[in-house]
CSV table of C-alpha atoms in Angstrom, one decimal:
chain,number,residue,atom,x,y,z
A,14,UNK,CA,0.0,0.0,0.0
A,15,UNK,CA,1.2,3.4,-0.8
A,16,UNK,CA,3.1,5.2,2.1
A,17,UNK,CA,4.5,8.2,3.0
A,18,UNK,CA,6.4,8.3,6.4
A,19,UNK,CA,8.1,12.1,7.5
A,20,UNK,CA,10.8,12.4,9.8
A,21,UNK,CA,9.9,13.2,13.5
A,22,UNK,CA,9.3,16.6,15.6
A,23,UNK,CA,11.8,19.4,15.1
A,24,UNK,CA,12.6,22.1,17.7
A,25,UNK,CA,14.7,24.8,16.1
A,26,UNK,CA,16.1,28.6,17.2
A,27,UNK,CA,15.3,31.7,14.8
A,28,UNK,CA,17.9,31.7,11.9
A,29,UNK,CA,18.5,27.9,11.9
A,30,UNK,CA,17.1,25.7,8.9
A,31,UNK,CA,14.9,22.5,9.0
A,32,UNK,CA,14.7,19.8,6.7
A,33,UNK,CA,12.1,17.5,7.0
A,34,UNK,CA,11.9,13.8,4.7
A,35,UNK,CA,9.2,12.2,3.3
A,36,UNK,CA,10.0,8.4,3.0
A,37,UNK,CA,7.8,6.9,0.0
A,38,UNK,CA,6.8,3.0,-0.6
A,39,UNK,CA,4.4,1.4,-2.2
A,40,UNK,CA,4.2,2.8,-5.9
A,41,UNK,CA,6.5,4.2,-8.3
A,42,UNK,CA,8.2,7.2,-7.0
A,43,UNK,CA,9.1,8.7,-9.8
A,44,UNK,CA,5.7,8.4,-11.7
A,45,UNK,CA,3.9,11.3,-9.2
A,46,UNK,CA,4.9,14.5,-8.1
A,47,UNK,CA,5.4,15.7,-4.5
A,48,UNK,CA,4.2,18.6,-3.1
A,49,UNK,CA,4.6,20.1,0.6
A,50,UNK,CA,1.9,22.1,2.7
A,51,UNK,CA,2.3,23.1,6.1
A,52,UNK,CA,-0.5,24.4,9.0
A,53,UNK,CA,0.5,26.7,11.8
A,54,UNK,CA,-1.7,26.7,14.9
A,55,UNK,CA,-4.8,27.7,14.5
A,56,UNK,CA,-4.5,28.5,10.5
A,57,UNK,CA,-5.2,26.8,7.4
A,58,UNK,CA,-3.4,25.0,4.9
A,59,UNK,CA,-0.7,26.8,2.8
A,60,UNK,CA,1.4,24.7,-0.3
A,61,UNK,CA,4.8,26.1,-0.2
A,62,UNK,CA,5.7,23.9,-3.8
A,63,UNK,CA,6.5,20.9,-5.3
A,64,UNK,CA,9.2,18.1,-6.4
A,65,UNK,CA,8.6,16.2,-9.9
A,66,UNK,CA,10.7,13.1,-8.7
A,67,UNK,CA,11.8,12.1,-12.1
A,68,UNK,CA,13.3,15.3,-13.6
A,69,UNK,CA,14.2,16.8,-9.9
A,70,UNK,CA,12.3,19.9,-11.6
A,71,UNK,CA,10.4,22.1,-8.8
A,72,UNK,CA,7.6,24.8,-8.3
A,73,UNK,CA,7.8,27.5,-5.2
A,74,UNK,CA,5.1,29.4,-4.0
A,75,UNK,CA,6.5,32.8,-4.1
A,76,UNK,CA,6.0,33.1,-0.7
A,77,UNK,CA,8.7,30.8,0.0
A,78,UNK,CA,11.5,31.6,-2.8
A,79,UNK,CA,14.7,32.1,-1.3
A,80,UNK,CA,13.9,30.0,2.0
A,81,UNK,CA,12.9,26.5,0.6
A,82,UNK,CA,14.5,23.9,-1.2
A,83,UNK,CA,12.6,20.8,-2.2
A,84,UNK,CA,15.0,17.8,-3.4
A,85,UNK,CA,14.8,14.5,-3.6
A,86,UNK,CA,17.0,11.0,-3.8
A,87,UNK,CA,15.3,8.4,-6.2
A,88,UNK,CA,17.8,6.0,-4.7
A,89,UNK,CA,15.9,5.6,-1.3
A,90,UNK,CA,12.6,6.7,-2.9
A,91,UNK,CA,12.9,10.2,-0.3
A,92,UNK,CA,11.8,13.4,-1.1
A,93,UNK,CA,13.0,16.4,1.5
A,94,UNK,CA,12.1,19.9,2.0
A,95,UNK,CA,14.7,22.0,3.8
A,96,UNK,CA,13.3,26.0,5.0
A,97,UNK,CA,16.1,28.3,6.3
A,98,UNK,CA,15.9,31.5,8.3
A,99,UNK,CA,13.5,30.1,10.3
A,100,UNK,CA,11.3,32.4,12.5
A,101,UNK,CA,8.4,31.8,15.4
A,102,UNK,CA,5.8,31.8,12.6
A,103,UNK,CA,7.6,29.0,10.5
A,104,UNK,CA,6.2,27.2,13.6
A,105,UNK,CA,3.6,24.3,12.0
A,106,UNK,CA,3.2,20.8,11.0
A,107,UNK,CA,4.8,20.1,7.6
A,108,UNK,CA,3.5,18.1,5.3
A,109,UNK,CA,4.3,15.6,2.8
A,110,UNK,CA,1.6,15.1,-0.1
A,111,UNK,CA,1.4,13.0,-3.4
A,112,UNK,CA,0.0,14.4,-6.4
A,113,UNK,CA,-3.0,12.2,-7.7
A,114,UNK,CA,-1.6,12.4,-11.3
A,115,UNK,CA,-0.2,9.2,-12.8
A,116,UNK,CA,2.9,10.5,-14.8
A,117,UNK,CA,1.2,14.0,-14.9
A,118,UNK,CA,0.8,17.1,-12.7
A,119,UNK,CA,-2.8,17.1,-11.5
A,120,UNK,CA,-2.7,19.3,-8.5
A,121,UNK,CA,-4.7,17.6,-6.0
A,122,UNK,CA,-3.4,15.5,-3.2
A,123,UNK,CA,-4.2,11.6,-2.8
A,124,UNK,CA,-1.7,10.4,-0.1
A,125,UNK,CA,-0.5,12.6,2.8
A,126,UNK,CA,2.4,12.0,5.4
A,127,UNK,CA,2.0,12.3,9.3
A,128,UNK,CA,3.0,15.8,9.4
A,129,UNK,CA,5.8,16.5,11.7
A,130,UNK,CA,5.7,19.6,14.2
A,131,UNK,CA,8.9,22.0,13.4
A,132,UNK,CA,8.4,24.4,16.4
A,133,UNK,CA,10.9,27.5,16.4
A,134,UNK,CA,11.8,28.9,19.6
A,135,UNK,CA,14.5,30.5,21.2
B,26,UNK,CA,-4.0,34.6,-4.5
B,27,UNK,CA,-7.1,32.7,-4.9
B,28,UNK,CA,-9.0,33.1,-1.5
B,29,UNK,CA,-11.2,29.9,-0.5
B,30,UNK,CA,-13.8,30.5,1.8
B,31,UNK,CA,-15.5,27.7,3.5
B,32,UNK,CA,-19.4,28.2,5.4
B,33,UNK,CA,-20.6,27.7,8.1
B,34,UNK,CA,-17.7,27.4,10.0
B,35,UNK,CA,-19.0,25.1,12.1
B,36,UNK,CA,-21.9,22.3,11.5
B,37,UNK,CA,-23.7,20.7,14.2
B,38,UNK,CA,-25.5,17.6,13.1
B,39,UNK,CA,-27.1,14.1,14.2
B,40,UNK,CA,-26.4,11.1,12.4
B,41,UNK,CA,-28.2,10.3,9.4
B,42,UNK,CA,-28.5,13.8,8.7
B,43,UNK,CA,-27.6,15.9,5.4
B,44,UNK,CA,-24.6,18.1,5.7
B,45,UNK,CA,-24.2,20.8,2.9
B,46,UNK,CA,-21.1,22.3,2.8
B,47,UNK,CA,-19.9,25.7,1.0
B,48,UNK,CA,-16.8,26.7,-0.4
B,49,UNK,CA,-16.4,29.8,-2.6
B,50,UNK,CA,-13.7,31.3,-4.6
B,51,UNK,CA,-12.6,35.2,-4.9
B,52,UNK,CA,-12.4,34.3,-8.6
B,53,UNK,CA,-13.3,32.0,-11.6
B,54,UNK,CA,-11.6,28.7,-11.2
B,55,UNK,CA,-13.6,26.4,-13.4
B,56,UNK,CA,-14.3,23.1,-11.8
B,57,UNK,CA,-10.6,22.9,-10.3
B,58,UNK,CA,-11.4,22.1,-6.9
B,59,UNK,CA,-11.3,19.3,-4.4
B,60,UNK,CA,-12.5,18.0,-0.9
B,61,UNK,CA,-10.6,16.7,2.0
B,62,UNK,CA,-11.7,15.0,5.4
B,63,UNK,CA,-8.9,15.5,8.2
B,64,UNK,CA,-9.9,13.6,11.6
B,65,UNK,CA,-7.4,14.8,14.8
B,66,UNK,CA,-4.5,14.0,14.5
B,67,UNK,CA,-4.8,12.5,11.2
B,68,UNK,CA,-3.5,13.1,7.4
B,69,UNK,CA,-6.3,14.7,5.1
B,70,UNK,CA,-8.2,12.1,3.1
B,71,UNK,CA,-9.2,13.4,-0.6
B,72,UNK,CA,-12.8,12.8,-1.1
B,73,UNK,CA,-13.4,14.8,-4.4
B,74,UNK,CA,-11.5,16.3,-7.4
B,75,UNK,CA,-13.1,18.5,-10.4
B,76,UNK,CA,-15.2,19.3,-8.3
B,77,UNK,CA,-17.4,16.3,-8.5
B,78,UNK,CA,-15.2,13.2,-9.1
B,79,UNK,CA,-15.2,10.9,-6.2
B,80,UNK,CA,-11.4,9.5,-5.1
B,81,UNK,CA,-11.2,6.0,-4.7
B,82,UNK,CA,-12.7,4.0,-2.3
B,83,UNK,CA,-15.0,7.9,-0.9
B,84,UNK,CA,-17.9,6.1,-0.3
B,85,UNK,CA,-21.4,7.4,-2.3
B,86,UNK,CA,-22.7,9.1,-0.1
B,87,UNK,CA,-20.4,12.1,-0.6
B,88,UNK,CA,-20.9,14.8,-3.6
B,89,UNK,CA,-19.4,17.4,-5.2
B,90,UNK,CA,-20.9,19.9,-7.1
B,91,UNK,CA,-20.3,23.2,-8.8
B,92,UNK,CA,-18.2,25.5,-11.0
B,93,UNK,CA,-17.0,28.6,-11.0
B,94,UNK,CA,-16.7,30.3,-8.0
B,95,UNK,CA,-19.3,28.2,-5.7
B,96,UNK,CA,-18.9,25.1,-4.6
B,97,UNK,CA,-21.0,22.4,-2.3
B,98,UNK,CA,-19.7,19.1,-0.7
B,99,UNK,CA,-23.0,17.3,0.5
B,100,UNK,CA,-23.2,14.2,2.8
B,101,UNK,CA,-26.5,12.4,2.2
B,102,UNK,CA,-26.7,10.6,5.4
B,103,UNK,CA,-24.0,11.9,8.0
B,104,UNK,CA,-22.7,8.2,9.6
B,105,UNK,CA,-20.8,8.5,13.0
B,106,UNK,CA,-17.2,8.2,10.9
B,107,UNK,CA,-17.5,11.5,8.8
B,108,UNK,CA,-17.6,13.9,12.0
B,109,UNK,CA,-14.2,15.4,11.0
B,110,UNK,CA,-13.3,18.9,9.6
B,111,UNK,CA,-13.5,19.0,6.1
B,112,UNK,CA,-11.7,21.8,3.7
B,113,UNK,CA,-11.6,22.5,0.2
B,114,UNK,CA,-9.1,23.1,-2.2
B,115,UNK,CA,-8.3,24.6,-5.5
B,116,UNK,CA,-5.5,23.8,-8.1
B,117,UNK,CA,-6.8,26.9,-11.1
B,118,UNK,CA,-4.0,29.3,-10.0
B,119,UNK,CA,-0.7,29.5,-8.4
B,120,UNK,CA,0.3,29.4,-5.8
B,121,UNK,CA,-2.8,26.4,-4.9
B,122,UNK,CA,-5.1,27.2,-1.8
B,123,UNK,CA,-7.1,25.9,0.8
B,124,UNK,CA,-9.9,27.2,2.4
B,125,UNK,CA,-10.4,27.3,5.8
B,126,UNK,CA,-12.4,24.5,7.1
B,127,UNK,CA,-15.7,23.8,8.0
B,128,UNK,CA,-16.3,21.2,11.3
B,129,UNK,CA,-19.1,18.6,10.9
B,130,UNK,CA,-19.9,18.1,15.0
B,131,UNK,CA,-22.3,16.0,16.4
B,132,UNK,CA,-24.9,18.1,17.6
């Protein structure tokens, strides 16, 4: 069955970077496209990009150009997202997501990770 | 950005009733929207895309309707398993939004 298991909890200080993994099993990994979301307390959703697994190619929302790299290892079917210059409201749960789309971008979301906590506090 | 917003904010239902959810955009989007079911402490579930396409294994009784800028997830017969908070979704324009929930409670 298709999986996606993140890496655990993060506490971080302001200024420091976070990279979280998204461990994949199950299907192909290269035939679907990840994306990333994350929720702070008490807010909605917000996608901050995705990771086409075959090509490595990647989409940022503008809001996080600069500060986010997605990547990912085919090896160890893994995709990571890494934020820098972390500050208190970069505190949320991150999540991992799989785009629906067989071999093609469809821009909704059909498996989901556990969504780690990254907290950031000094 | 393409603002999502979901009514009521909160629902408060029995079992076996009909929940009608609403989720309008700030502009056009076509019928590129979905549903998703998140339970505490859970990952979301995607019930519909396009609006009105069920995801595998969504049971019948949920629907999707609309286009454009209003949308309605209904729940024909609310069963003890779909008290959860349920959001929607769109993927017409960049960067891709959610809305802000609604919560289906028992009432």
């Amino acid at each position: 069955q298709v999986q996606l298991v993140q890496s655990g909890a993060e506490v971080k200080k302001p200024g420091a970077s976070v990279r979280v993994s998204c461990k994949t099993s199950g299907y192909t990994f290269t035939d679907y496209y990840i994306h990333w979301m994350r929720r702070a307390p008490g807010q909605g959703l917000e996608w901050m990009g995705w990771i086409n697994p075959k090509s490595g190619a990647i989409k940022y929302a503008q809001k996080f150009e600069g500060r986010v790299t997605m990547t990912r290892d085919t090896s160890i079917t893994t995709a990571y997202m890494e934020l820098s210059s972390l500050a208190s409201d970069d505190t949320a749960v991150y999540y991992c997501a799989r785009d629906r789309g067989n071999d093609i971008w469809s821009g909704y979301f059909d498996y989901w990770g556990q969504g780690p906590l990254v907290t950031v506090s000094s | 950005d393409i603002v999502l917003t979901q009514s009521p904010a909160t629902l408060s239902l029995s079992p076996g009733e009909r929940a009608t959810l609403s989720c309008r955009a700030s502009q056009n989007i076509a019928f590129y929207l979905a549903w998703y079911q998140q339970k505490p402490g859970q990952a979301p579930r995607l019930l519909i895309f396009d609006a009105s396409k069920r995801a595998s294994g969504i049971p019948g009784r949920f629907s999707g309707s609309g286009s454009g800028t209003d949308f309605t997830l209904t729940i024909s017969s609310l069963e003890p398993e779909d008290f959860a908070v349920y959001f929607c979704q769109q993927r017409s324009g960049w960067p891709l939004t959610f809305g802000g929930g609604t919560k289906v409670e028992i009432k």
